[in-house]
Amino acid sequence: TDMQALLADGEAYFKVAVVADQVYAQFITKSAVHIYALDLDRPGLDRVVAQLRDSIVREENGVLVTYPFDAALAHQLYLSLMGPIDAELADVRHLVFEPDGAMLQLPPYLLVVEQKGINAYLARSAQPDGDAFDFTGIKWLGRAREMSISVSPRSFADVRVIPASRASKPYLGLGNNAQPPIEVRPIAAVGQSCDWPLSVWQHPIAPDELFLANQIVGGQNGNVVTGQAFSDTSLLARDDLDDYRVLQFATHGLVTAPRPECPARPALVTSFGDGNSDGLLSFREVFDLKLDADVVILSACDTAGMATVGASRDAGITTGGNFALDGLVRAFVGAGARSVVASHWPVPDDFDATKRLIGGMFSAAPGTPLARSLNAAQQGLMDDAATSHPYYWAAFVILGDGQKALLTKPAGQ
């Protein structure tokens, strides 16, 4: 009843719960509740999600490879998860999805809700000139539905009632770390320690999307910080971070351990700064940032789905089941962010897909809910044969409440 009181008409909260080897679902709307066991057990769910992830993108010999997405398997998973409430979903315009178990590794947008589009895809791709990567016409769960990811009912309730940011400036972009200075390279390169290898800092993410976002929403009052100025020590020393309504990090996220025998050290890669700088902004240090942001965007590799129990505990999280998301979200929410946008896999530069997603999200009219602006940008990529594979449009998820408006103003104001 507490959750029902938080939900508006057209909203639903869908919770997955893994208990031992059994998987349950709970579907809550303002007027109804459905609780049921899935026809998939935990090992079965693990296998299905792993197969779907492998058909999106996987690393082979150090290279990311994309395969034709297994839409038929995504439809089977949809029926297992949501078949019993399929009719009720037709009236849901904003779905809050709380994952557990293997579903922590998979954005729910890419579940396929009907067979008709799959049949058309199979017939089309079987033609001599058919394109197995053209998924236009597939009816995705996220096709025309706004979606948010929750780490727990309490977390969602807390974020829902937080008032909007009162920050005076629209945008701060951070990323494109500098190469480590010579004096720290031997430390970072020690092979038998639990330090991250030097290669972590050698492939910074290009700042193009930061400048694009700043151009759209920042204007004269926005700011982009890159290179040597983007260091852990300089960030922790800043006293103006709470002046910005939107913060975006275009850098690598380290959410597992350097090696299995090492403790988890979840962090975002930065440049090396002064003193005892380690070139990392740990989730624990994120708590020390003073933010007043409507949203923090992490354009980083796999920050949404790969953190471990140890990583979450390192971020100060000792309770709760969704460890992979809990530490990440609570770190930034605890620092003063309303929502976090993070990625499930390394986001691609092909066909300007990431720029189109980020640019589309920021180009929405002022006051547009964050989930609505992201959904509109996703639909643009879904309708383009070149970017209709989920690899291009499904990586980013909104952790928190996507109905919070992205309070942008026209550039220069």
mmCIF file of C-alpha atoms in Angstrom:
data_model
loop_
_atom_site.group_PDB
_atom_site.id
_atom_site.type_symbol
_atom_site.label_atom_id
_atom_site.label_comp_id
_atom_site.label_asym_id
_atom_site.label_seq_id
_atom_site.Cartn_x
_atom_site.Cartn_y
_atom_site.Cartn_z
ATOM 1 C CA THR A 1 0.000 0.000 0.000
ATOM 2 C CA ASP A 2 2.922 2.375 0.605
ATOM 3 C CA MET A 3 4.186 1.775 -2.924
ATOM 4 C CA GLN A 4 0.707 2.132 -4.416
ATOM 5 C CA ALA A 5 0.416 5.547 -2.777
ATOM 6 C CA LEU A 6 3.594 6.653 -4.584
ATOM 7 C CA LEU A 7 2.464 5.534 -8.034
ATOM 8 C CA ALA A 8 0.457 7.680 -10.428
ATOM 9 C CA ASP A 9 -2.055 6.449 -12.978
ATOM 10 C CA GLY A 10 -0.206 4.728 -15.811
ATOM 11 C CA GLU A 11 2.727 3.724 -13.585
ATOM 12 C CA ALA A 12 3.741 0.301 -12.284
ATOM 13 C CA TYR A 13 6.485 -1.148 -10.101
ATOM 14 C CA PHE A 14 7.835 -4.552 -11.176
ATOM 15 C CA LYS A 15 10.111 -6.365 -8.747
ATOM 16 C CA VAL A 16 12.147 -9.513 -9.453
ATOM 17 C CA ALA A 17 13.173 -11.515 -6.385
ATOM 18 C CA VAL A 18 15.534 -14.505 -6.419
ATOM 19 C CA VAL A 19 15.048 -16.735 -3.358
ATOM 20 C CA ALA A 20 17.398 -19.730 -3.329
ATOM 21 C CA ASP A 21 16.823 -21.208 -6.811
ATOM 22 C CA GLN A 22 13.299 -19.879 -7.245
ATOM 23 C CA VAL A 23 12.463 -16.597 -9.003
ATOM 24 C CA TYR A 24 9.399 -14.534 -8.136
ATOM 25 C CA ALA A 25 7.827 -11.391 -9.552
ATOM 26 C CA GLN A 26 5.725 -8.694 -7.962
ATOM 27 C CA PHE A 27 3.724 -6.280 -10.125
ATOM 28 C CA ILE A 28 2.205 -3.261 -8.396
ATOM 29 C CA THR A 29 -0.031 -0.559 -9.833
ATOM 30 C CA LYS A 30 -2.093 2.097 -8.094
ATOM 31 C CA SER A 31 -5.058 -0.263 -7.945
ATOM 32 C CA ALA A 32 -3.741 -3.842 -8.149
ATOM 33 C CA VAL A 33 -1.010 -6.226 -7.013
ATOM 34 C CA HIS A 34 0.084 -9.488 -8.682
ATOM 35 C CA ILE A 35 2.642 -11.860 -7.137
ATOM 36 C CA TYR A 36 3.709 -15.046 -8.883
ATOM 37 C CA ALA A 37 6.526 -17.528 -9.372
ATOM 38 C CA LEU A 38 8.326 -17.578 -12.711
ATOM 39 C CA ASP A 39 8.593 -20.690 -14.854
ATOM 40 C CA LEU A 40 12.384 -20.086 -14.858
ATOM 41 C CA ASP A 41 14.542 -21.044 -11.895
ATOM 42 C CA ARG A 42 17.724 -19.186 -11.003
ATOM 43 C CA PRO A 43 20.096 -21.364 -13.096
ATOM 44 C CA GLY A 44 17.733 -21.089 -16.057
ATOM 45 C CA LEU A 45 17.526 -17.308 -15.727
ATOM 46 C CA ASP A 46 21.320 -17.143 -15.509
ATOM 47 C CA ARG A 47 21.669 -19.090 -18.766
ATOM 48 C CA VAL A 48 19.101 -17.026 -20.680
ATOM 49 C CA VAL A 49 20.582 -13.698 -19.613
ATOM 50 C CA ALA A 50 24.119 -14.864 -20.437
ATOM 51 C CA GLN A 51 23.004 -15.926 -23.923
ATOM 52 C CA LEU A 52 21.274 -12.602 -24.517
ATOM 53 C CA ARG A 53 24.286 -10.628 -23.305
ATOM 54 C CA ASP A 54 26.525 -12.610 -25.642
ATOM 55 C CA SER A 55 24.253 -11.770 -28.578
ATOM 56 C CA ILE A 56 24.575 -8.055 -27.792
ATOM 57 C CA VAL A 57 28.320 -7.618 -27.373
ATOM 58 C CA ARG A 58 31.195 -9.670 -26.002
ATOM 59 C CA GLU A 59 34.958 -9.472 -25.904
ATOM 60 C CA GLU A 60 36.927 -11.857 -28.087
ATOM 61 C CA ASN A 61 40.723 -11.659 -28.110
ATOM 62 C CA GLY A 62 40.562 -8.172 -26.671
ATOM 63 C CA VAL A 63 38.085 -6.922 -29.301
ATOM 64 C CA LEU A 64 34.393 -6.149 -28.752
ATOM 65 C CA VAL A 65 32.259 -8.197 -31.144
ATOM 66 C CA THR A 66 28.536 -7.792 -31.837
ATOM 67 C CA TYR A 67 26.284 -10.625 -33.082
ATOM 68 C CA PRO A 68 22.681 -10.624 -34.314
ATOM 69 C CA PHE A 69 20.507 -10.180 -31.250
ATOM 70 C CA ASP A 70 18.531 -13.257 -30.157
ATOM 71 C CA ALA A 71 15.083 -11.634 -30.344
ATOM 72 C CA ALA A 72 13.273 -14.963 -30.028
ATOM 73 C CA LEU A 73 15.026 -15.702 -26.740
ATOM 74 C CA ALA A 74 14.253 -12.156 -25.541
ATOM 75 C CA HIS A 75 10.570 -12.866 -26.236
ATOM 76 C CA GLN A 76 10.739 -16.121 -24.281
ATOM 77 C CA LEU A 77 12.267 -14.266 -21.346
ATOM 78 C CA TYR A 78 9.536 -11.621 -21.550
ATOM 79 C CA LEU A 79 6.862 -14.336 -21.363
ATOM 80 C CA SER A 80 8.588 -15.884 -18.346
ATOM 81 C CA LEU A 81 8.907 -12.573 -16.543
ATOM 82 C CA MET A 82 5.804 -10.692 -17.600
ATOM 83 C CA GLY A 83 3.519 -13.078 -19.438
ATOM 84 C CA PRO A 84 1.071 -13.254 -16.497
ATOM 85 C CA ILE A 85 0.647 -9.451 -16.468
ATOM 86 C CA ASP A 86 0.954 -8.826 -20.225
ATOM 87 C CA ALA A 87 -2.577 -7.385 -20.505
ATOM 88 C CA GLU A 88 -2.047 -4.972 -17.585
ATOM 89 C CA LEU A 89 1.243 -3.739 -19.084
ATOM 90 C CA ALA A 90 -0.634 -2.275 -22.051
ATOM 91 C CA ASP A 91 -1.827 0.570 -19.808
ATOM 92 C CA VAL A 92 1.595 1.252 -18.244
ATOM 93 C CA ARG A 93 3.436 4.260 -19.663
ATOM 94 C CA HIS A 94 6.149 4.370 -16.946
ATOM 95 C CA LEU A 95 7.529 1.076 -15.658
ATOM 96 C CA VAL A 96 9.812 1.034 -12.630
ATOM 97 C CA PHE A 97 11.838 -2.192 -12.803
ATOM 98 C CA GLU A 98 13.666 -3.598 -9.781
ATOM 99 C CA PRO A 99 16.049 -6.349 -10.947
ATOM 100 C CA ASP A 100 17.609 -9.168 -8.990
ATOM 101 C CA GLY A 101 19.896 -12.053 -9.841
ATOM 102 C CA ALA A 102 20.917 -12.261 -13.484
ATOM 103 C CA MET A 103 18.479 -9.487 -14.422
ATOM 104 C CA LEU A 104 20.926 -7.060 -12.846
ATOM 105 C CA GLN A 105 22.995 -7.665 -15.979
ATOM 106 C CA LEU A 106 20.304 -6.901 -18.551
ATOM 107 C CA PRO A 107 18.419 -3.672 -19.322
ATOM 108 C CA PRO A 108 14.717 -4.575 -19.503
ATOM 109 C CA TYR A 109 14.061 -2.340 -22.551
ATOM 110 C CA LEU A 110 15.221 -5.090 -24.900
ATOM 111 C CA LEU A 111 12.699 -7.712 -23.871
ATOM 112 C CA VAL A 112 10.458 -8.454 -26.869
ATOM 113 C CA VAL A 113 6.717 -8.358 -26.169
ATOM 114 C CA GLU A 114 5.232 -10.083 -29.235
ATOM 115 C CA GLN A 115 6.067 -12.748 -31.825
ATOM 116 C CA LYS A 116 4.775 -10.900 -34.903
ATOM 117 C CA GLY A 117 7.787 -8.619 -35.259
ATOM 118 C CA ILE A 118 10.167 -11.546 -34.779
ATOM 119 C CA ASN A 119 8.495 -13.470 -37.600
ATOM 120 C CA ALA A 120 8.859 -10.489 -39.917
ATOM 121 C CA TYR A 121 12.523 -10.088 -38.923
ATOM 122 C CA LEU A 122 13.290 -13.772 -39.548
ATOM 123 C CA ALA A 123 11.613 -13.689 -42.968
ATOM 124 C CA ARG A 124 13.396 -10.474 -43.934
ATOM 125 C CA SER A 125 16.845 -11.582 -42.790
ATOM 126 C CA ALA A 126 16.471 -14.924 -44.615
ATOM 127 C CA GLN A 127 16.319 -13.127 -47.980
ATOM 128 C CA PRO A 128 19.507 -13.151 -50.119
ATOM 129 C CA ASP A 129 20.050 -9.474 -49.367
ATOM 130 C CA GLY A 130 18.665 -9.691 -45.829
ATOM 131 C CA ASP A 131 20.368 -7.863 -42.972
ATOM 132 C CA ALA A 132 20.518 -9.885 -39.749
ATOM 133 C CA PHE A 133 21.327 -6.680 -37.843
ATOM 134 C CA ASP A 134 18.175 -4.836 -38.974
ATOM 135 C CA PHE A 135 15.697 -5.090 -36.087
ATOM 136 C CA THR A 136 13.291 -2.368 -37.171
ATOM 137 C CA GLY A 137 9.707 -3.462 -36.565
ATOM 138 C CA ILE A 138 10.449 -5.413 -33.374
ATOM 139 C CA LYS A 139 8.092 -4.502 -30.535
ATOM 140 C CA TRP A 140 10.463 -3.970 -27.614
ATOM 141 C CA LEU A 141 9.273 -3.577 -24.033
ATOM 142 C CA GLY A 142 10.958 -0.159 -24.129
ATOM 143 C CA ARG A 143 9.574 0.768 -27.543
ATOM 144 C CA ALA A 144 7.050 3.361 -26.365
ATOM 145 C CA ARG A 145 7.339 3.015 -22.615
ATOM 146 C CA GLU A 146 9.340 5.110 -20.188
ATOM 147 C CA MET A 147 11.415 3.022 -17.802
ATOM 148 C CA SER A 148 13.352 3.512 -14.580
ATOM 149 C CA ILE A 149 15.537 1.076 -12.655
ATOM 150 C CA SER A 150 15.124 0.836 -8.894
ATOM 151 C CA VAL A 151 17.509 -0.789 -6.436
ATOM 152 C CA SER A 152 14.832 -1.224 -3.765
ATOM 153 C CA PRO A 153 11.348 0.020 -2.917
ATOM 154 C CA ARG A 154 12.783 2.234 -0.180
ATOM 155 C CA SER A 155 15.345 3.737 -2.527
ATOM 156 C CA PHE A 156 12.637 4.532 -5.080
ATOM 157 C CA ALA A 157 10.425 6.064 -2.415
ATOM 158 C CA ASP A 158 13.272 8.251 -1.162
ATOM 159 C CA VAL A 159 14.185 9.496 -4.634
ATOM 160 C CA ARG A 160 10.573 10.120 -5.638
ATOM 161 C CA VAL A 161 9.978 12.655 -2.868
ATOM 162 C CA ILE A 162 13.290 14.530 -3.193
ATOM 163 C CA PRO A 163 12.641 18.087 -4.463
ATOM 164 C CA ALA A 164 14.251 19.268 -7.693
ATOM 165 C CA SER A 165 17.744 20.710 -7.734
ATOM 166 C CA ARG A 166 18.137 24.376 -6.817
ATOM 167 C CA ALA A 167 21.531 24.652 -8.527
ATOM 168 C CA SER A 168 22.068 27.768 -10.600
ATOM 169 C CA LYS A 169 24.183 26.341 -13.430
ATOM 170 C CA PRO A 170 22.978 23.798 -16.003
ATOM 171 C CA TYR A 171 25.858 21.460 -16.827
ATOM 172 C CA LEU A 172 29.310 20.207 -15.865
ATOM 173 C CA GLY A 173 31.083 17.642 -18.062
ATOM 174 C CA LEU A 174 34.058 15.699 -16.696
ATOM 175 C CA GLY A 175 36.353 13.215 -18.439
ATOM 176 C CA ASN A 176 39.116 12.464 -20.943
ATOM 177 C CA ASN A 177 41.779 11.750 -18.331
ATOM 178 C CA ALA A 178 45.411 12.685 -18.978
ATOM 179 C CA GLN A 179 48.129 10.059 -19.358
ATOM 180 C CA PRO A 180 49.827 9.247 -16.011
ATOM 181 C CA PRO A 181 53.023 11.200 -15.321
ATOM 182 C CA ILE A 182 56.306 9.305 -15.499
ATOM 183 C CA GLU A 183 56.804 9.216 -11.720
ATOM 184 C CA VAL A 184 53.616 7.209 -11.051
ATOM 185 C CA ARG A 185 53.946 4.751 -13.922
ATOM 186 C CA PRO A 186 56.115 2.154 -12.128
ATOM 187 C CA ILE A 187 53.593 2.052 -9.255
ATOM 188 C CA ALA A 188 50.625 1.633 -11.554
ATOM 189 C CA ALA A 189 52.379 -1.037 -13.578
ATOM 190 C CA VAL A 190 53.358 -3.391 -10.725
ATOM 191 C CA GLY A 191 52.244 -6.804 -11.923
ATOM 192 C CA GLN A 192 51.772 -8.653 -8.628
ATOM 193 C CA SER A 193 50.083 -5.899 -6.621
ATOM 194 C CA CYS A 194 46.396 -5.068 -6.455
ATOM 195 C CA ASP A 195 46.893 -1.785 -8.269
ATOM 196 C CA TRP A 196 45.069 -1.359 -11.526
ATOM 197 C CA PRO A 197 47.341 -1.834 -14.573
ATOM 198 C CA LEU A 198 48.649 1.208 -16.401
ATOM 199 C CA SER A 199 46.466 0.347 -19.392
ATOM 200 C CA VAL A 200 43.428 1.600 -17.428
ATOM 201 C CA TRP A 201 44.625 5.184 -17.927
ATOM 202 C CA GLN A 202 45.962 4.771 -21.460
ATOM 203 C CA HIS A 203 42.624 4.733 -23.311
ATOM 204 C CA PRO A 204 40.626 7.748 -22.137
ATOM 205 C CA ILE A 205 37.109 8.196 -23.479
ATOM 206 C CA ALA A 206 36.876 10.993 -26.046
ATOM 207 C CA PRO A 207 35.112 14.096 -24.675
ATOM 208 C CA ASP A 208 32.990 14.731 -27.784
ATOM 209 C CA GLU A 209 29.696 13.943 -26.068
ATOM 210 C CA LEU A 210 30.599 16.268 -23.188
ATOM 211 C CA PHE A 211 31.079 19.200 -25.541
ATOM 212 C CA LEU A 212 27.893 18.268 -27.393
ATOM 213 C CA ALA A 213 25.842 18.189 -24.202
ATOM 214 C CA ASN A 214 27.378 21.432 -22.997
ATOM 215 C CA GLN A 215 26.552 23.067 -26.309
ATOM 216 C CA ILE A 216 22.921 21.989 -26.019
ATOM 217 C CA VAL A 217 22.186 22.723 -22.367
ATOM 218 C CA GLY A 218 25.208 24.444 -20.894
ATOM 219 C CA GLY A 219 25.727 27.483 -23.054
ATOM 220 C CA GLN A 220 27.611 30.290 -21.349
ATOM 221 C CA ASN A 221 26.927 28.881 -17.893
ATOM 222 C CA GLY A 222 28.061 25.310 -18.580
ATOM 223 C CA ASN A 223 31.543 23.913 -18.186
ATOM 224 C CA VAL A 224 33.640 20.988 -19.446
ATOM 225 C CA VAL A 225 36.711 19.824 -17.512
ATOM 226 C CA THR A 226 39.132 17.447 -19.245
ATOM 227 C CA GLY A 227 42.768 16.398 -19.261
ATOM 228 C CA GLN A 228 44.964 17.201 -16.278
ATOM 229 C CA ALA A 229 42.263 19.382 -14.706
ATOM 230 C CA PHE A 230 40.116 16.228 -14.388
ATOM 231 C CA SER A 231 41.942 14.691 -11.417
ATOM 232 C CA ASP A 232 40.647 13.059 -8.266
ATOM 233 C CA THR A 233 42.301 15.629 -6.004
ATOM 234 C CA SER A 234 40.942 18.600 -7.938
ATOM 235 C CA LEU A 235 37.409 17.169 -7.892
ATOM 236 C CA LEU A 236 37.506 16.505 -4.166
ATOM 237 C CA ALA A 237 38.843 20.016 -3.570
ATOM 238 C CA ARG A 238 36.090 21.778 -5.548
ATOM 239 C CA ASP A 239 33.442 23.631 -3.574
ATOM 240 C CA ASP A 240 31.163 24.455 -6.525
ATOM 241 C CA LEU A 241 29.924 21.033 -7.632
ATOM 242 C CA ASP A 242 26.541 21.747 -6.071
ATOM 243 C CA ASP A 243 26.145 24.661 -8.498
ATOM 244 C CA TYR A 244 25.360 22.255 -11.375
ATOM 245 C CA ARG A 245 22.048 20.543 -12.124
ATOM 246 C CA VAL A 246 23.570 17.967 -14.507
ATOM 247 C CA LEU A 247 26.959 16.275 -14.097
ATOM 248 C CA GLN A 248 28.308 13.942 -16.756
ATOM 249 C CA PHE A 249 31.367 11.701 -16.420
ATOM 250 C CA ALA A 250 32.832 10.390 -19.691
ATOM 251 C CA THR A 251 35.389 8.017 -18.236
ATOM 252 C CA HIS A 252 35.915 4.362 -17.443
ATOM 253 C CA GLY A 253 34.155 2.781 -14.481
ATOM 254 C CA LEU A 254 36.040 0.168 -12.461
ATOM 255 C CA VAL A 255 33.419 -1.807 -10.557
ATOM 256 C CA THR A 256 35.127 -5.157 -10.112
ATOM 257 C CA ALA A 257 38.535 -6.098 -8.662
ATOM 258 C CA PRO A 258 41.804 -5.894 -10.671
ATOM 259 C CA ARG A 259 42.185 -9.668 -10.153
ATOM 260 C CA PRO A 260 40.053 -12.286 -8.364
ATOM 261 C CA GLU A 261 42.336 -12.410 -5.339
ATOM 262 C CA CYS A 262 42.209 -8.633 -4.845
ATOM 263 C CA PRO A 263 39.629 -6.643 -2.883
ATOM 264 C CA ALA A 264 37.073 -4.676 -4.882
ATOM 265 C CA ARG A 265 37.993 -1.026 -5.376
ATOM 266 C CA PRO A 266 35.066 0.512 -7.245
ATOM 267 C CA ALA A 267 36.021 3.806 -8.821
ATOM 268 C CA LEU A 268 35.864 6.135 -11.792
ATOM 269 C CA VAL A 269 39.142 6.733 -13.652
ATOM 270 C CA THR A 270 40.502 10.281 -13.415
ATOM 271 C CA SER A 271 43.783 12.009 -14.169
ATOM 272 C CA PHE A 272 46.521 11.829 -11.540
ATOM 273 C CA GLY A 273 46.581 14.905 -9.335
ATOM 274 C CA ASP A 274 48.807 16.213 -6.566
ATOM 275 C CA GLY A 275 50.027 14.588 -3.379
ATOM 276 C CA ASN A 276 48.629 11.118 -2.711
ATOM 277 C CA SER A 277 46.487 11.016 -5.836
ATOM 278 C CA ASP A 278 45.793 7.538 -7.195
ATOM 279 C CA GLY A 279 44.049 8.707 -10.372
ATOM 280 C CA LEU A 280 40.748 7.246 -9.193
ATOM 281 C CA LEU A 281 37.538 8.616 -7.737
ATOM 282 C CA SER A 282 36.320 5.793 -5.525
ATOM 283 C CA PHE A 283 32.656 5.270 -4.747
ATOM 284 C CA ARG A 284 33.566 6.016 -1.141
ATOM 285 C CA GLU A 285 35.008 9.371 -2.273
ATOM 286 C CA VAL A 286 31.849 10.027 -4.300
ATOM 287 C CA PHE A 287 30.003 10.244 -0.977
ATOM 288 C CA ASP A 288 32.247 13.171 -0.058
ATOM 289 C CA LEU A 289 31.236 15.179 -3.130
ATOM 290 C CA LYS A 290 28.702 17.899 -2.367
ATOM 291 C CA LEU A 291 26.137 17.726 -5.189
ATOM 292 C CA ASP A 292 22.724 19.239 -5.869
ATOM 293 C CA ALA A 293 22.120 17.512 -9.211
ATOM 294 C CA ASP A 294 18.970 16.402 -10.954
ATOM 295 C CA VAL A 295 20.992 13.721 -12.725
ATOM 296 C CA VAL A 296 24.512 12.297 -12.889
ATOM 297 C CA ILE A 297 25.370 10.609 -16.194
ATOM 298 C CA LEU A 298 28.091 7.959 -16.313
ATOM 299 C CA SER A 299 29.215 7.388 -19.897
ATOM 300 C CA ALA A 300 31.555 4.645 -18.765
ATOM 301 C CA CYS A 301 32.104 0.959 -19.383
ATOM 302 C CA ASP A 302 29.598 -1.333 -17.688
ATOM 303 C CA THR A 303 29.035 0.746 -14.561
ATOM 304 C CA ALA A 304 25.418 -0.394 -14.261
ATOM 305 C CA GLY A 305 25.709 -4.126 -14.051
ATOM 306 C CA MET A 306 29.083 -5.495 -12.984
ATOM 307 C CA ALA A 307 29.750 -4.348 -9.419
ATOM 308 C CA THR A 308 30.175 -7.049 -6.794
ATOM 309 C CA VAL A 309 29.121 -7.465 -3.178
ATOM 310 C CA GLY A 310 32.603 -6.373 -2.143
ATOM 311 C CA ALA A 311 32.394 -3.297 -4.363
ATOM 312 C CA SER A 312 29.137 -2.257 -2.770
ATOM 313 C CA ARG A 313 30.489 -2.804 0.725
ATOM 314 C CA ASP A 314 33.513 -0.689 -0.164
ATOM 315 C CA ALA A 315 31.032 2.059 -1.010
ATOM 316 C CA GLY A 316 29.550 1.756 2.483
ATOM 317 C CA ILE A 317 26.639 -0.532 1.586
ATOM 318 C CA THR A 318 26.210 -3.479 3.975
ATOM 319 C CA THR A 319 22.565 -4.402 3.453
ATOM 320 C CA GLY A 320 20.194 -4.902 0.532
ATOM 321 C CA GLY A 321 20.127 -7.485 -2.221
ATOM 322 C CA ASN A 322 20.937 -5.564 -5.392
ATOM 323 C CA PHE A 323 24.628 -5.051 -4.744
ATOM 324 C CA ALA A 324 25.523 -4.413 -8.378
ATOM 325 C CA LEU A 325 23.433 -1.253 -8.444
ATOM 326 C CA ASP A 326 23.119 -0.334 -4.798
ATOM 327 C CA GLY A 327 26.631 0.972 -4.209
ATOM 328 C CA LEU A 328 26.701 2.993 -7.399
ATOM 329 C CA VAL A 329 23.327 4.667 -6.939
ATOM 330 C CA ARG A 330 23.560 5.278 -3.221
ATOM 331 C CA ALA A 331 27.008 6.837 -3.592
ATOM 332 C CA PHE A 332 25.748 9.506 -5.971
ATOM 333 C CA VAL A 333 22.319 9.887 -4.374
ATOM 334 C CA GLY A 334 24.030 10.193 -1.004
ATOM 335 C CA ALA A 335 26.200 12.934 -2.486
ATOM 336 C CA GLY A 336 23.105 14.809 -3.682
ATOM 337 C CA ALA A 337 21.970 13.383 -7.053
ATOM 338 C CA ARG A 338 18.314 12.578 -7.760
ATOM 339 C CA SER A 339 18.976 10.020 -10.509
ATOM 340 C CA VAL A 340 21.935 8.312 -12.165
ATOM 341 C CA VAL A 341 22.185 7.348 -15.839
ATOM 342 C CA ALA A 342 24.681 4.508 -16.310
ATOM 343 C CA SER A 343 25.620 2.020 -19.014
ATOM 344 C CA HIS A 344 25.370 -1.780 -19.128
ATOM 345 C CA TRP A 345 28.164 -2.229 -21.696
ATOM 346 C CA PRO A 346 30.833 -0.133 -23.427
ATOM 347 C CA VAL A 347 28.776 2.308 -25.451
ATOM 348 C CA PRO A 348 29.580 2.437 -29.174
ATOM 349 C CA ASP A 349 30.779 5.353 -31.296
ATOM 350 C CA ASP A 350 29.541 3.769 -34.563
ATOM 351 C CA PHE A 351 26.856 5.747 -36.411
ATOM 352 C CA ASP A 352 27.175 8.446 -33.711
ATOM 353 C CA ALA A 353 24.839 6.282 -31.617
ATOM 354 C CA THR A 354 25.974 7.559 -28.228
ATOM 355 C CA LYS A 355 25.988 11.180 -29.362
ATOM 356 C CA ARG A 356 22.469 10.725 -30.717
ATOM 357 C CA LEU A 357 21.282 9.239 -27.421
ATOM 358 C CA ILE A 358 22.907 11.865 -25.233
ATOM 359 C CA GLY A 359 22.078 14.692 -27.621
ATOM 360 C CA GLY A 360 18.468 13.568 -27.943
ATOM 361 C CA MET A 361 18.102 13.281 -24.194
ATOM 362 C CA PHE A 362 19.365 16.829 -23.648
ATOM 363 C CA SER A 363 17.438 18.319 -26.567
ATOM 364 C CA ALA A 364 14.053 17.641 -24.980
ATOM 365 C CA ALA A 365 11.935 20.619 -23.963
ATOM 366 C CA PRO A 366 12.709 22.019 -20.499
ATOM 367 C CA GLY A 367 10.801 20.133 -17.831
ATOM 368 C CA THR A 368 10.475 16.904 -19.842
ATOM 369 C CA PRO A 369 10.799 13.817 -17.609
ATOM 370 C CA LEU A 370 14.222 12.229 -17.990
ATOM 371 C CA ALA A 371 12.794 8.809 -18.938
ATOM 372 C CA ARG A 372 10.635 10.386 -21.646
ATOM 373 C CA SER A 373 13.542 12.229 -23.251
ATOM 374 C CA LEU A 374 15.740 9.095 -23.193
ATOM 375 C CA ASN A 375 12.904 6.993 -24.613
ATOM 376 C CA ALA A 376 12.395 9.421 -27.497
ATOM 377 C CA ALA A 377 16.108 9.293 -28.319
ATOM 378 C CA GLN A 378 16.077 5.484 -28.131
ATOM 379 C CA GLN A 379 13.131 5.276 -30.526
ATOM 380 C CA GLY A 380 15.065 7.313 -33.061
ATOM 381 C CA LEU A 381 17.825 4.694 -33.030
ATOM 382 C CA MET A 382 15.332 1.802 -33.049
ATOM 383 C CA ASP A 383 13.784 3.163 -36.257
ATOM 384 C CA ASP A 384 17.155 3.425 -38.041
ATOM 385 C CA ALA A 385 18.191 0.057 -39.516
ATOM 386 C CA ALA A 386 21.859 0.857 -38.893
ATOM 387 C CA THR A 387 21.299 1.352 -35.136
ATOM 388 C CA SER A 388 18.257 -0.854 -34.480
ATOM 389 C CA HIS A 389 20.335 -3.552 -32.741
ATOM 390 C CA PRO A 390 20.005 -3.144 -28.930
ATOM 391 C CA TYR A 391 23.778 -2.694 -28.734
ATOM 392 C CA TYR A 392 23.290 0.859 -29.972
ATOM 393 C CA TRP A 393 20.265 2.048 -28.018
ATOM 394 C CA ALA A 394 19.727 -0.106 -24.911
ATOM 395 C CA ALA A 395 22.925 0.363 -22.873
ATOM 396 C CA PHE A 396 21.880 3.379 -20.798
ATOM 397 C CA VAL A 397 19.477 2.958 -17.887
ATOM 398 C CA ILE A 398 18.023 5.510 -15.480
ATOM 399 C CA LEU A 399 18.675 4.495 -11.895
ATOM 400 C CA GLY A 400 16.224 6.328 -9.688
ATOM 401 C CA ASP A 401 13.022 8.037 -10.791
ATOM 402 C CA GLY A 402 12.841 8.742 -14.512
ATOM 403 C CA GLN A 403 9.772 10.919 -13.999
ATOM 404 C CA LYS A 404 11.976 13.597 -12.488
ATOM 405 C CA ALA A 405 12.332 16.376 -15.036
ATOM 406 C CA LEU A 406 15.674 17.170 -16.586
ATOM 407 C CA LEU A 407 15.469 20.842 -15.632
ATOM 408 C CA THR A 408 17.333 22.291 -18.566
ATOM 409 C CA LYS A 409 17.140 25.839 -19.840
ATOM 410 C CA PRO A 410 17.970 27.169 -23.305
ATOM 411 C CA ALA A 411 21.701 27.537 -23.889
ATOM 412 C CA GLY A 412 23.074 30.782 -22.554
ATOM 413 C CA GLN A 413 20.406 31.275 -19.889
#
